[in-house]
Coordinates of C-alpha atoms in Angstrom, one line a residue:
Chain A
M1 CA 191.3 -282.0 5.3
D2 CA 192.9 -279.0 3.7
F3 CA 192.5 -278.1 0.1
A4 CA 194.3 -274.7 0.4
E5 CA 197.8 -274.5 -1.2
T6 CA 200.5 -273.6 1.3
D7 CA 202.2 -270.2 1.0
E8 CA 205.3 -272.0 -0.3
H9 CA 203.3 -273.7 -3.0
V10 CA 201.7 -270.4 -4.0
M11 CA 205.2 -268.8 -4.2
L12 CA 206.6 -271.7 -6.1
R13 CA 203.8 -271.5 -8.6
G14 CA 204.2 -267.8 -8.9
A15 CA 208.0 -268.0 -9.5
V16 CA 207.6 -270.7 -12.1
R17 CA 204.8 -268.9 -13.8
A18 CA 206.8 -265.6 -14.0
I19 CA 209.8 -267.4 -15.6
A20 CA 207.7 -269.4 -18.1
A21 CA 205.6 -266.4 -18.9
S22 CA 208.7 -264.4 -19.8
Y23 CA 209.2 -267.0 -22.6
G24 CA 205.6 -267.9 -23.4
H25 CA 204.1 -270.0 -26.1
R26 CA 205.5 -267.8 -28.9
Y27 CA 209.1 -268.8 -27.9
Y28 CA 208.1 -272.4 -27.6
A29 CA 206.4 -272.4 -31.0
D30 CA 209.2 -270.5 -32.7
Q31 CA 211.9 -272.8 -31.3
T32 CA 209.9 -275.8 -32.6
R33 CA 209.4 -274.3 -36.0
R34 CA 213.1 -273.6 -36.3
G35 CA 213.9 -277.2 -35.2
E36 CA 215.6 -275.9 -32.1
K37 CA 215.3 -276.8 -28.4
A38 CA 213.7 -275.0 -25.6
E39 CA 217.1 -274.9 -23.9
A40 CA 217.0 -271.3 -22.6
L41 CA 213.6 -271.9 -20.9
W42 CA 214.7 -275.3 -19.5
A43 CA 217.9 -273.6 -18.0
A44 CA 215.8 -270.8 -16.6
I45 CA 213.5 -273.2 -14.8
A46 CA 216.5 -275.4 -13.6
E47 CA 218.6 -272.5 -12.3
P48 CA 216.5 -271.7 -9.2
G49 CA 216.3 -275.5 -8.5
F50 CA 212.8 -276.0 -9.8
L51 CA 213.6 -279.2 -11.8
G52 CA 215.1 -280.8 -8.7
V53 CA 212.4 -279.8 -6.1
H54 CA 211.5 -283.4 -5.5
L55 CA 215.1 -284.7 -5.0
P56 CA 216.9 -285.2 -1.7
E57 CA 218.8 -282.1 -0.4
A58 CA 221.9 -284.3 0.1
Y59 CA 222.1 -284.6 -3.7
G60 CA 221.4 -280.9 -4.6
G61 CA 217.6 -281.3 -4.7
G62 CA 215.0 -279.2 -2.9
G63 CA 213.9 -281.9 -0.5
G64 CA 210.2 -281.6 -1.6
G65 CA 208.2 -284.2 -3.4
V66 CA 206.2 -285.0 -6.5
T67 CA 203.6 -282.5 -5.3
E68 CA 206.1 -279.7 -5.9
L69 CA 207.4 -281.1 -9.2
A70 CA 203.7 -281.3 -10.3
I71 CA 203.3 -277.6 -9.6
V72 CA 206.4 -276.8 -11.7
C73 CA 205.4 -279.1 -14.6
E74 CA 201.8 -277.8 -14.7
E75 CA 202.7 -274.1 -14.4
V76 CA 205.2 -274.2 -17.2
A77 CA 202.7 -275.9 -19.5
A78 CA 200.0 -273.4 -18.4
Q79 CA 202.1 -270.7 -19.9
G80 CA 202.0 -272.5 -23.3
C81 CA 205.3 -274.3 -22.8
P82 CA 204.6 -278.0 -22.1
L83 CA 208.0 -279.6 -21.4
L84 CA 207.8 -283.3 -22.0
L85 CA 211.2 -284.0 -20.7
I86 CA 210.2 -282.9 -17.1
L87 CA 208.1 -286.1 -17.2
V88 CA 210.9 -288.2 -18.6
S89 CA 214.0 -286.9 -16.9
A90 CA 212.9 -285.4 -13.6
A91 CA 209.9 -287.6 -12.9
I92 CA 210.9 -291.1 -14.1
C93 CA 214.7 -291.2 -14.2
A94 CA 215.5 -289.1 -11.3
E95 CA 212.9 -290.7 -9.1
V96 CA 214.1 -294.2 -10.0
V97 CA 217.8 -293.3 -9.4
A98 CA 216.9 -291.6 -6.1
R99 CA 214.9 -294.5 -4.9
F100 CA 216.9 -297.5 -6.1
G101 CA 220.4 -296.2 -6.9
T102 CA 223.4 -297.0 -4.7
P103 CA 224.9 -294.0 -2.8
D104 CA 227.6 -293.9 -5.5
Q105 CA 225.0 -293.9 -8.3
R106 CA 223.0 -291.2 -6.6
Q107 CA 226.1 -289.1 -6.2
R108 CA 227.0 -289.6 -9.8
W109 CA 223.6 -288.6 -11.4
L110 CA 221.3 -286.8 -9.0
P111 CA 223.2 -283.5 -8.5
G112 CA 223.3 -283.2 -12.3
L113 CA 219.6 -284.0 -12.7
A114 CA 218.7 -281.6 -9.9
A115 CA 220.6 -278.9 -11.8
G116 CA 218.7 -279.6 -15.0
E117 CA 220.9 -282.2 -16.8
K118 CA 218.7 -284.7 -18.7
M119 CA 218.4 -288.4 -18.6
V120 CA 215.8 -290.0 -20.9
F121 CA 213.9 -293.2 -20.6
A122 CA 213.6 -296.2 -23.0
I123 CA 211.0 -298.9 -22.3
T124 CA 208.7 -299.0 -25.4
E125 CA 209.6 -301.4 -28.2
P126 CA 208.1 -301.9 -31.7
D127 CA 206.7 -305.3 -30.6
A128 CA 206.1 -304.5 -26.9
G129 CA 204.0 -301.5 -26.1
S130 CA 201.7 -301.8 -23.1
N131 CA 202.7 -305.5 -22.6
T132 CA 206.1 -305.1 -20.8
H133 CA 206.4 -308.9 -20.5
R134 CA 207.2 -309.0 -24.2
L135 CA 210.2 -306.7 -24.0
A136 CA 212.9 -308.3 -26.1
T137 CA 215.8 -305.9 -25.6
N138 CA 218.3 -308.0 -23.6
A139 CA 221.4 -307.4 -21.5
R140 CA 223.8 -310.2 -20.8
L141 CA 226.5 -309.9 -18.1
D142 CA 229.9 -310.6 -19.7
G143 CA 232.7 -310.0 -17.1
D144 CA 232.3 -306.5 -15.8
V145 CA 230.0 -305.3 -18.6
Y146 CA 226.5 -305.9 -19.8
R147 CA 226.1 -306.5 -23.5
L148 CA 222.9 -304.8 -24.7
H149 CA 221.0 -305.8 -27.8
G150 CA 217.6 -304.7 -29.1
T151 CA 215.4 -301.9 -30.3
K152 CA 213.5 -299.2 -28.5
T153 CA 211.0 -296.8 -30.1
F154 CA 209.3 -293.5 -29.3
I155 CA 212.2 -292.5 -27.1
S156 CA 211.9 -288.7 -26.3
G157 CA 214.8 -286.3 -26.3
V158 CA 217.7 -288.7 -26.8
D159 CA 219.5 -285.9 -28.7
E160 CA 219.3 -283.7 -25.6
A161 CA 220.5 -286.1 -23.0
A162 CA 223.8 -287.6 -22.0
A163 CA 222.3 -290.8 -20.7
V164 CA 219.3 -293.0 -21.2
L165 CA 217.7 -295.3 -18.7
V166 CA 217.0 -298.6 -20.5
V167 CA 214.7 -301.3 -19.5
A168 CA 216.1 -304.6 -20.7
R169 CA 215.5 -308.3 -19.9
T170 CA 218.3 -310.0 -18.0
G171 CA 216.7 -313.4 -17.6
L172 CA 213.6 -315.4 -17.2
D173 CA 211.6 -316.3 -14.1
D174 CA 210.4 -319.8 -13.3
A175 CA 207.2 -319.2 -15.2
G176 CA 209.2 -318.2 -18.3
R177 CA 208.4 -314.5 -18.1
A178 CA 211.1 -311.8 -18.7
Q179 CA 213.0 -310.6 -15.7
L180 CA 213.7 -306.9 -16.4
S181 CA 216.6 -304.7 -15.2
L182 CA 217.4 -301.0 -15.5
L183 CA 220.7 -299.8 -17.0
V184 CA 222.0 -296.3 -17.5
V185 CA 223.5 -296.1 -21.0
D186 CA 225.5 -293.2 -22.4
T187 CA 223.7 -291.8 -25.5
D188 CA 227.1 -291.7 -27.3
A189 CA 228.0 -295.3 -26.5
P190 CA 229.5 -297.2 -29.5
G191 CA 226.8 -299.5 -31.1
L192 CA 223.9 -297.3 -30.2
E193 CA 222.2 -296.0 -33.3
K194 CA 219.6 -293.2 -33.0
T195 CA 217.1 -292.5 -35.8
P196 CA 214.6 -289.7 -35.5
I197 CA 210.9 -290.7 -36.0
P198 CA 208.9 -288.1 -38.0
I199 CA 205.9 -287.3 -35.9
E200 CA 203.0 -284.9 -36.0
I201 CA 203.7 -283.2 -32.7
A202 CA 204.9 -279.6 -32.6
S203 CA 207.2 -279.7 -29.7
P204 CA 211.0 -279.0 -29.3
E205 CA 211.6 -282.5 -28.1
K206 CA 212.1 -285.1 -30.8
Q207 CA 211.3 -288.8 -30.8
Y208 CA 213.8 -291.5 -31.7
L209 CA 214.1 -295.1 -32.7
L210 CA 217.1 -296.7 -30.8
H211 CA 219.0 -299.7 -32.0
F212 CA 221.4 -301.3 -29.5
D213 CA 224.0 -303.5 -31.3
D214 CA 226.2 -305.1 -28.7
V215 CA 226.4 -302.0 -26.6
E216 CA 228.8 -302.4 -23.7
V217 CA 227.4 -301.0 -20.4
P218 CA 229.6 -301.2 -17.3
A219 CA 228.0 -303.4 -14.7
D220 CA 228.0 -300.5 -12.2
R221 CA 225.4 -298.9 -14.4
L222 CA 222.7 -301.4 -13.2
I223 CA 220.2 -299.5 -11.1
G224 CA 218.8 -301.4 -8.2
D225 CA 218.6 -305.2 -8.3
E226 CA 219.0 -307.3 -11.4
G227 CA 215.6 -308.8 -12.4
E228 CA 213.7 -306.2 -10.3
G229 CA 213.4 -303.7 -13.0
L230 CA 209.7 -303.9 -13.6
R231 CA 208.9 -303.4 -9.9
Q232 CA 211.3 -300.5 -9.8
V233 CA 210.0 -298.9 -13.0
F234 CA 206.5 -299.0 -11.6
F235 CA 207.7 -296.8 -8.8
G236 CA 208.8 -294.2 -11.4
L237 CA 205.6 -294.6 -13.5
N238 CA 203.4 -293.0 -10.9
P239 CA 205.3 -289.7 -11.0
E240 CA 205.4 -290.1 -14.8
R241 CA 201.6 -290.4 -15.0
I242 CA 201.2 -287.5 -12.6
M243 CA 203.4 -285.3 -14.8
G244 CA 201.6 -286.5 -17.9
A245 CA 198.4 -285.3 -16.2
C246 CA 200.1 -282.0 -15.3
I247 CA 201.1 -281.3 -18.9
S248 CA 197.5 -282.0 -20.0
A249 CA 196.1 -279.8 -17.2
G250 CA 198.6 -277.1 -18.1
I251 CA 197.6 -277.2 -21.7
G252 CA 194.0 -277.1 -20.6
R253 CA 194.5 -274.0 -18.5
Y254 CA 196.4 -272.3 -21.2
A255 CA 193.7 -273.0 -23.8
L256 CA 190.8 -271.9 -21.5
A257 CA 192.6 -268.7 -20.6
K258 CA 193.1 -267.9 -24.3
A259 CA 189.5 -268.9 -25.1
S260 CA 188.1 -266.8 -22.2
A261 CA 190.1 -263.7 -23.3
Y262 CA 189.0 -264.1 -26.9
A263 CA 185.3 -264.7 -26.1
T264 CA 185.3 -261.6 -23.8
D265 CA 186.8 -259.5 -26.5
R266 CA 185.4 -260.7 -29.8
V267 CA 182.0 -259.2 -30.8
V268 CA 180.2 -260.5 -33.9
W269 CA 176.8 -259.1 -33.3
D270 CA 176.0 -256.8 -30.3
V271 CA 177.7 -258.6 -27.4
P272 CA 181.0 -260.4 -26.9
I273 CA 180.6 -264.0 -28.1
G274 CA 181.3 -265.2 -24.6
A275 CA 177.9 -263.9 -23.6
H276 CA 176.3 -266.5 -25.8
Q277 CA 175.6 -269.7 -23.9
G278 CA 176.5 -271.8 -27.0
V279 CA 180.1 -270.5 -26.5
A280 CA 180.1 -270.0 -22.7
H281 CA 178.7 -273.4 -21.6
P282 CA 181.2 -275.6 -23.4
L283 CA 184.0 -273.6 -21.9
A284 CA 182.4 -273.8 -18.4
M285 CA 182.0 -277.6 -18.8
C286 CA 185.7 -277.8 -19.7
K287 CA 186.6 -275.7 -16.6
V288 CA 184.7 -278.2 -14.4
E289 CA 186.4 -281.2 -16.0
L290 CA 189.8 -279.5 -15.7
E291 CA 189.4 -278.6 -12.0
L292 CA 188.3 -282.1 -11.2
A293 CA 191.3 -283.5 -12.9
R294 CA 193.6 -281.1 -11.1
L295 CA 192.1 -282.3 -7.8
M296 CA 193.0 -285.8 -8.6
I297 CA 196.5 -284.8 -9.6
A298 CA 197.0 -283.2 -6.2
K299 CA 195.6 -286.3 -4.5
A300 CA 197.8 -288.7 -6.5
A301 CA 200.9 -286.6 -5.8
W302 CA 200.1 -286.4 -2.1
L303 CA 199.6 -290.2 -1.9
H304 CA 202.9 -290.8 -3.7
D305 CA 204.8 -288.4 -1.4
H306 CA 203.2 -289.8 1.8
D307 CA 204.6 -293.2 0.9
G308 CA 201.5 -295.1 2.1
D309 CA 199.8 -297.8 0.2
P310 CA 201.6 -297.8 -3.3
S311 CA 198.5 -299.2 -5.0
A312 CA 196.4 -296.3 -3.7
A313 CA 198.9 -293.9 -5.3
G314 CA 198.9 -295.9 -8.5
E315 CA 195.1 -295.9 -8.7
A316 CA 195.0 -292.1 -8.1
A317 CA 197.8 -291.5 -10.6
N318 CA 196.0 -293.5 -13.3
M319 CA 192.7 -291.7 -12.6
A320 CA 194.5 -288.3 -12.7
K321 CA 196.2 -289.2 -15.9
Y322 CA 192.9 -290.3 -17.5
A323 CA 190.9 -287.4 -16.4
A324 CA 193.5 -284.8 -17.2
G325 CA 194.3 -286.3 -20.6
E326 CA 190.6 -286.1 -21.5
A327 CA 190.1 -282.7 -20.0
G328 CA 193.2 -281.1 -21.6
L329 CA 192.3 -282.2 -25.1
H330 CA 188.6 -281.2 -24.5
C331 CA 189.7 -277.7 -23.3
L332 CA 192.0 -277.3 -26.3
D333 CA 189.4 -278.4 -28.8
T334 CA 186.8 -276.2 -27.2
A335 CA 189.2 -273.2 -27.2
I336 CA 189.9 -273.8 -30.9
Q337 CA 186.1 -273.9 -31.6
T338 CA 185.7 -270.7 -29.6
H339 CA 188.3 -269.0 -31.8
G340 CA 186.5 -270.0 -35.1
G341 CA 188.9 -269.9 -38.0
N342 CA 191.4 -268.1 -35.9
G343 CA 191.7 -271.3 -33.8
L344 CA 193.7 -272.8 -36.6
A345 CA 195.8 -269.7 -37.3
S346 CA 199.4 -270.1 -36.1
E347 CA 199.2 -266.6 -34.5
Y348 CA 196.7 -267.7 -31.9
G349 CA 199.0 -270.5 -30.6
L350 CA 196.4 -273.2 -30.1
A351 CA 196.3 -275.7 -32.9
D352 CA 200.0 -276.5 -32.8
L353 CA 199.4 -277.9 -29.3
W354 CA 196.9 -280.4 -30.5
G355 CA 199.4 -283.2 -31.4
L356 CA 200.8 -283.2 -27.9
A357 CA 197.5 -282.9 -26.2
R358 CA 196.2 -285.8 -28.3
L359 CA 199.3 -287.9 -27.6
L360 CA 198.7 -287.5 -23.9
R361 CA 195.5 -289.6 -24.3
I362 CA 197.8 -292.4 -25.6
A363 CA 201.1 -291.9 -23.7
P364 CA 202.7 -292.4 -21.3
V365 CA 199.9 -295.0 -20.7
S366 CA 196.8 -295.2 -23.0
R367 CA 193.4 -294.4 -21.7
E368 CA 192.3 -297.9 -22.5
M369 CA 195.0 -299.5 -20.3
I370 CA 193.9 -297.1 -17.5
L371 CA 190.3 -298.2 -17.9
N372 CA 191.5 -301.8 -17.8
F373 CA 193.4 -301.0 -14.6
V374 CA 190.4 -299.3 -13.0
A375 CA 188.0 -302.0 -14.1
Q376 CA 190.2 -304.7 -12.5
Q377 CA 191.9 -303.0 -9.6
S378 CA 189.2 -300.6 -8.5
L379 CA 186.0 -302.5 -9.4
G380 CA 187.3 -306.1 -9.2
L381 CA 186.2 -307.0 -12.7
P382 CA 187.8 -310.0 -14.5
R383 CA 190.7 -309.4 -16.8
S384 CA 190.7 -310.2 -20.5
Y385 CA 194.5 -310.4 -21.1
Chain B
M1 CA 227.3 -253.9 5.4
N2 CA 223.8 -254.0 6.8
I3 CA 221.1 -252.8 4.5
A4 CA 217.4 -252.0 5.3
V5 CA 215.0 -252.2 2.4
C6 CA 211.6 -250.5 2.7
V7 CA 209.0 -252.8 1.0
K8 CA 205.3 -252.2 0.7
Q9 CA 202.8 -255.0 0.5
I10 CA 199.9 -254.0 -1.8
P11 CA 196.7 -255.4 -3.3
D12 CA 197.5 -257.3 -6.5
P13 CA 197.5 -254.6 -9.2
A14 CA 196.1 -257.2 -11.6
V15 CA 192.9 -257.1 -9.7
P16 CA 190.9 -253.9 -10.2
G17 CA 191.3 -251.8 -7.0
E18 CA 188.4 -250.5 -4.9
L19 CA 188.1 -247.3 -3.0
D20 CA 186.3 -246.9 0.3
P21 CA 183.3 -244.7 -0.5
E22 CA 183.6 -242.9 2.9
S23 CA 187.3 -242.3 3.3
H24 CA 188.3 -242.5 -0.4
T25 CA 191.2 -244.6 0.6
L26 CA 192.2 -247.9 -1.1
H27 CA 190.6 -251.1 0.2
R28 CA 193.5 -253.1 1.5
V29 CA 191.7 -256.2 2.7
G30 CA 192.6 -259.7 1.7
K31 CA 196.0 -261.0 0.6
L32 CA 198.6 -258.5 -0.2
I33 CA 201.7 -259.0 -2.4
L34 CA 205.1 -257.5 -2.6
D35 CA 205.0 -254.3 -4.6
E36 CA 207.0 -255.2 -7.7
S37 CA 208.8 -251.8 -7.6
D38 CA 210.3 -252.9 -4.3
S39 CA 211.8 -256.1 -5.7
F40 CA 214.5 -253.9 -7.4
G41 CA 215.6 -252.5 -4.0
V42 CA 215.6 -256.0 -2.5
E43 CA 217.8 -257.3 -5.3
M44 CA 220.1 -254.3 -5.1
A45 CA 220.5 -254.8 -1.4
L46 CA 221.3 -258.5 -1.8
Q47 CA 223.9 -257.7 -4.4
L48 CA 225.5 -254.9 -2.4
A49 CA 225.7 -257.0 0.8
D50 CA 227.2 -259.9 -1.2
K51 CA 229.8 -257.6 -2.8
A52 CA 230.6 -256.1 0.6
G53 CA 231.4 -259.6 1.8
G54 CA 228.5 -260.0 4.2
G55 CA 225.9 -258.2 6.3
D56 CA 222.2 -258.6 6.7
V57 CA 219.4 -257.4 4.4
T58 CA 216.5 -256.4 6.6
L59 CA 213.0 -255.7 5.2
I60 CA 211.0 -252.8 6.7
S61 CA 207.3 -252.8 6.1
M62 CA 204.0 -251.4 7.4
A63 CA 200.9 -253.3 6.6
P64 CA 197.4 -254.0 8.0
N65 CA 196.5 -257.3 9.6
N66 CA 200.0 -258.5 10.3
E67 CA 200.3 -259.3 6.6
V68 CA 203.5 -261.2 5.7
S69 CA 202.7 -262.6 2.2
G70 CA 204.7 -260.0 0.4
L71 CA 207.5 -260.2 3.0
R72 CA 207.8 -263.9 2.4
T73 CA 208.4 -263.3 -1.3
A74 CA 211.3 -260.9 -0.5
L75 CA 212.6 -263.3 2.2
A76 CA 212.5 -266.1 -0.4
M77 CA 214.7 -263.9 -2.6
G78 CA 217.3 -263.9 0.2
A79 CA 216.6 -261.1 2.7
A80 CA 217.6 -262.3 6.2
K81 CA 214.8 -260.9 8.3
A82 CA 212.0 -258.3 8.5
V83 CA 210.5 -255.7 10.8
L84 CA 206.7 -255.5 10.3
V85 CA 204.7 -252.7 11.8
S86 CA 201.0 -253.6 12.0
D87 CA 198.5 -251.7 14.1
P88 CA 194.8 -250.8 13.7
A89 CA 195.8 -247.3 14.7
L90 CA 197.8 -246.9 11.5
A91 CA 194.7 -247.0 9.2
G92 CA 194.4 -243.7 7.3
S93 CA 198.1 -242.8 7.7
D94 CA 199.4 -240.2 5.3
A95 CA 202.8 -240.2 3.7
L96 CA 204.6 -238.4 6.6
S97 CA 203.1 -240.7 9.3
T98 CA 204.2 -243.6 7.2
A99 CA 207.7 -242.2 7.0
K100 CA 207.8 -241.7 10.8
V101 CA 206.8 -245.3 11.3
L102 CA 209.3 -246.6 8.8
A103 CA 212.1 -244.4 10.2
Q104 CA 211.4 -245.8 13.7
A105 CA 211.3 -249.3 12.4
I106 CA 214.7 -248.8 10.7
T107 CA 216.1 -247.6 14.0
R108 CA 214.6 -250.7 15.7
A109 CA 216.3 -252.9 13.1
G110 CA 219.6 -251.8 14.7
D111 CA 222.9 -251.3 13.0
V112 CA 221.9 -250.1 9.4
D113 CA 224.4 -248.6 7.0
L114 CA 222.2 -248.0 4.0
V115 CA 218.4 -247.8 3.4
L116 CA 217.0 -248.6 0.0
T117 CA 213.5 -247.7 -1.2
A118 CA 211.6 -247.6 -4.5
T119 CA 210.9 -244.2 -5.9
E120 CA 207.2 -244.6 -5.1
S121 CA 204.7 -247.3 -4.4
T122 CA 202.5 -248.8 -7.0
D123 CA 199.3 -248.2 -5.1
G124 CA 199.9 -244.8 -3.5
Y125 CA 202.2 -242.9 -5.8
T126 CA 203.0 -240.1 -3.4
G127 CA 206.8 -240.5 -4.0
T128 CA 207.6 -238.5 -0.9
V129 CA 208.3 -241.2 1.7
P130 CA 212.0 -241.8 0.8
N131 CA 212.9 -238.2 1.4
Q132 CA 210.9 -238.0 4.5
I133 CA 212.6 -241.0 6.0
A134 CA 216.0 -239.5 5.2
Q135 CA 215.0 -236.3 6.9
L136 CA 213.7 -238.0 10.0
L137 CA 216.8 -240.1 10.3
G138 CA 219.0 -237.1 9.6
W139 CA 220.8 -239.0 6.8
P140 CA 221.6 -237.9 3.2
S141 CA 218.8 -238.6 0.7
L142 CA 219.9 -239.8 -2.8
T143 CA 217.0 -240.3 -5.3
F144 CA 216.2 -242.0 -8.6
A145 CA 219.3 -244.2 -8.6
K146 CA 219.7 -246.4 -11.7
H147 CA 223.1 -247.6 -10.5
V148 CA 224.4 -247.9 -6.9
E149 CA 227.9 -248.6 -5.7
V150 CA 229.6 -248.7 -2.3
E151 CA 233.3 -248.5 -2.2
D152 CA 235.4 -248.0 1.0
G153 CA 232.5 -246.6 2.9
K154 CA 231.6 -244.1 0.1
L155 CA 228.3 -244.3 -1.7
T156 CA 228.0 -243.4 -5.4
I157 CA 224.8 -243.5 -7.4
R158 CA 223.9 -242.5 -10.9
R159 CA 220.8 -240.4 -10.6
Q160 CA 218.5 -240.7 -13.6
T161 CA 217.7 -237.5 -15.4
E162 CA 215.9 -236.7 -18.6
A163 CA 219.1 -236.2 -20.5
G164 CA 221.2 -239.0 -19.0
Y165 CA 222.4 -239.3 -15.4
D166 CA 224.1 -237.3 -12.6
V167 CA 226.8 -238.9 -10.5
V168 CA 226.0 -238.3 -6.8
E169 CA 228.3 -239.2 -3.9
S170 CA 227.6 -239.5 -0.2
S171 CA 228.9 -240.8 3.0
L172 CA 227.1 -243.6 4.8
P173 CA 224.6 -244.1 6.3
A174 CA 222.2 -242.8 3.7
V175 CA 218.8 -243.4 2.1
V176 CA 218.7 -244.2 -1.6
S177 CA 215.6 -244.6 -3.8
V178 CA 216.2 -246.9 -6.7
T179 CA 214.4 -247.0 -10.1
A180 CA 212.9 -250.1 -11.7
G181 CA 215.7 -251.5 -13.7
V182 CA 218.6 -250.6 -11.3
V183 CA 219.2 -254.4 -11.3
E184 CA 217.2 -257.3 -12.6
P185 CA 215.4 -258.9 -9.6
R186 CA 216.1 -262.6 -9.2
Y187 CA 213.3 -265.3 -9.0
P188 CA 213.2 -266.9 -5.6
S189 CA 214.9 -270.3 -5.7
F190 CA 213.1 -273.4 -4.3
K191 CA 215.4 -273.4 -1.3
G192 CA 214.8 -269.7 -0.7
I193 CA 211.0 -270.3 -0.8
M194 CA 211.3 -273.1 1.7
A195 CA 213.7 -271.2 4.0
A196 CA 211.5 -268.0 4.0
K197 CA 208.9 -269.6 6.3
N198 CA 211.5 -269.8 9.1
K199 CA 213.1 -266.4 8.8
P200 CA 212.4 -264.0 11.6
V201 CA 209.7 -261.3 11.3
D202 CA 209.8 -258.8 14.1
Q203 CA 206.1 -257.8 14.4
C204 CA 205.6 -254.6 16.3
T205 CA 202.9 -252.0 17.1
V206 CA 203.0 -248.2 17.1
A207 CA 203.6 -248.3 20.8
D208 CA 206.5 -250.6 20.4
L209 CA 208.1 -248.0 18.2
G210 CA 207.7 -245.3 20.9
L211 CA 205.2 -243.4 18.8
S212 CA 201.8 -242.2 19.9
S213 CA 198.6 -243.3 18.2
D214 CA 197.7 -239.6 17.9
D215 CA 200.6 -239.0 15.5
V216 CA 199.6 -241.6 13.0
G217 CA 196.5 -242.9 11.2
W218 CA 193.4 -240.8 10.8
S219 CA 194.1 -238.7 13.8
G220 CA 197.7 -237.8 12.8
A221 CA 197.0 -237.3 9.1
R222 CA 197.7 -233.9 7.7
Q223 CA 195.9 -234.6 4.5
E224 CA 192.3 -235.4 3.7
I225 CA 191.0 -236.9 0.5
T226 CA 187.9 -234.7 -0.2
N227 CA 186.8 -236.2 -3.5
V228 CA 187.7 -238.7 -6.1
A229 CA 186.9 -238.5 -9.8
A230 CA 187.4 -241.0 -12.6
A231 CA 190.3 -240.4 -15.0
P232 CA 189.1 -238.7 -18.2
A233 CA 188.5 -241.1 -21.0
R234 CA 191.3 -241.3 -23.6
E235 CA 190.6 -238.8 -26.4
A236 CA 190.6 -239.8 -30.0
G237 CA 193.9 -239.5 -31.8
E238 CA 194.7 -236.9 -34.5
K239 CA 194.2 -237.9 -38.1
V240 CA 196.7 -236.6 -40.6
E241 CA 195.7 -236.6 -44.3
D242 CA 198.9 -236.9 -46.2
D243 CA 199.3 -234.0 -48.6
G244 CA 203.0 -234.7 -48.9
S245 CA 203.9 -233.1 -45.6
A246 CA 202.6 -235.7 -43.2
H247 CA 206.1 -236.8 -42.2
E248 CA 206.8 -233.3 -40.9
R249 CA 203.7 -233.5 -38.6
I250 CA 204.7 -236.9 -37.4
V251 CA 208.3 -235.7 -36.6
A252 CA 206.9 -232.7 -34.8
F253 CA 204.5 -235.0 -32.8
L254 CA 207.4 -237.3 -31.8
E255 CA 209.6 -234.3 -30.9
A256 CA 206.8 -233.0 -28.6
L257 CA 206.8 -236.4 -26.9
K258 CA 210.6 -236.1 -26.6
V259 CA 211.0 -239.6 -28.1
I260 CA 213.3 -238.2 -30.9

């Protein structure tokens, strides 16, 4: 067993850190406040190939795995620039296209994705959140096109992407349950209406409500097999969960670094406040929780990359997502507390990350659904739903 | 055009350095990193080789314990190979011994048209090694370049001065020390990082270079560090009460600093 990062991983981490640090949280917060995107940072990360590290070399990727993408995702967030679309575009969409796309489809989308083009992902619906069997958006084959109808909600970054991977029902199985399929839809397709959802998260990426009104999707945009969408999506959900965990862990590292620096510098009575155990111990506890979560992230990514038992990777990815979601928010909250009133001042760059850190306990999968999964899959407890 | 770049692998400057209490030399144990000031030379070399339509960029380094971590960073940026001199006999080497070793290593690297170095290392600061290498090789030495061009076998640099820059020309081969900012060093790409592991590093000893252990290290050193003292604490600034003429004092102060 070897817990040491390889020289390549250390170098990758260092390079990503240097790029992201040259932008830093101030850039991220300023772009957000101005209603602009983090395009320049995204491009700077994409340029050396860091957003395609996990994709096959034949399609312009780096030939690595989710382990490498996790390093990229965490390191950017740890510099105060959590990029949600790494999770959506690089983790889910690119992984699904790479795994289930035909050679033509891979050639069509992967080189662009490896170079930093974005594809976003639409699964959640107003009446179907965690229960994917209730997805109502449907696609009906009509000659050589699918006709798409329905509504999707909380879809990140639609305004930044040329295409969206949509999960839609294409039929029913014998038990009357929805059979799901995956379609790549152009974001400027006629009949697709995009409405921003006002949301209390200070990030450059925006959330959208999508309404598909008889949107024509060429049949060659079906990824993988018709009716196999759910199984295929589950393959992409492990990387998604791992990246969600990485964003949380990155925010946690960022917050603890700021809190440690502040508590070492700030003197209220005779010694720096970090010498007081009332300040130091909560930060130390956060550090323990954070490092435990990061270990599980590394394990989950390793299991996913080593293509062994998919349920083992799923279990680890869920646990990593849970642990990092809790730890990231705990680190941020404790860092804010350490800063006293300054913790809420924009200048200190902490409180504006709260919305995203808080979201990551809910999405991409809620902590309650993870606990259900662990209770049933890991402990063998009976299910209630 | 084949270019050799001298690169030093140093302790991470972000970590407070420690001096050996006996020899007063820097503790260089543990992992070393590429001296950031050398990344400019590496980038310059890559751009010059690219512009010349080909040729290898070879790294030249001397480091304890066969250390390659810093070399891997420069190999990941795009250098083709490295010569690393590592030998216990080198401990305690002064600047001239270091230059002798590097000059021999450059010769070992083979057909070299141009040598690039930084102006000085971040952990040693002697700033003498580039000139010494040039002297030992018998090649022209061009220093403090903030711009480097090679056209039809002729080398032209802009040498930074207080007032602006001098244009200096030379034939090849030559040794050029480049300033930080001569070019913007690239970040290694993921493919570069993965490829670096398999690039050749020619590891050699003092004997391999045809040098005697007596000429290097403690025994060959012509300098001795007799004492080390802490830098004086920063003195308090000057307070100016404004009686209507404070701006003149400020202007005089800035003029003395040569910032205006």
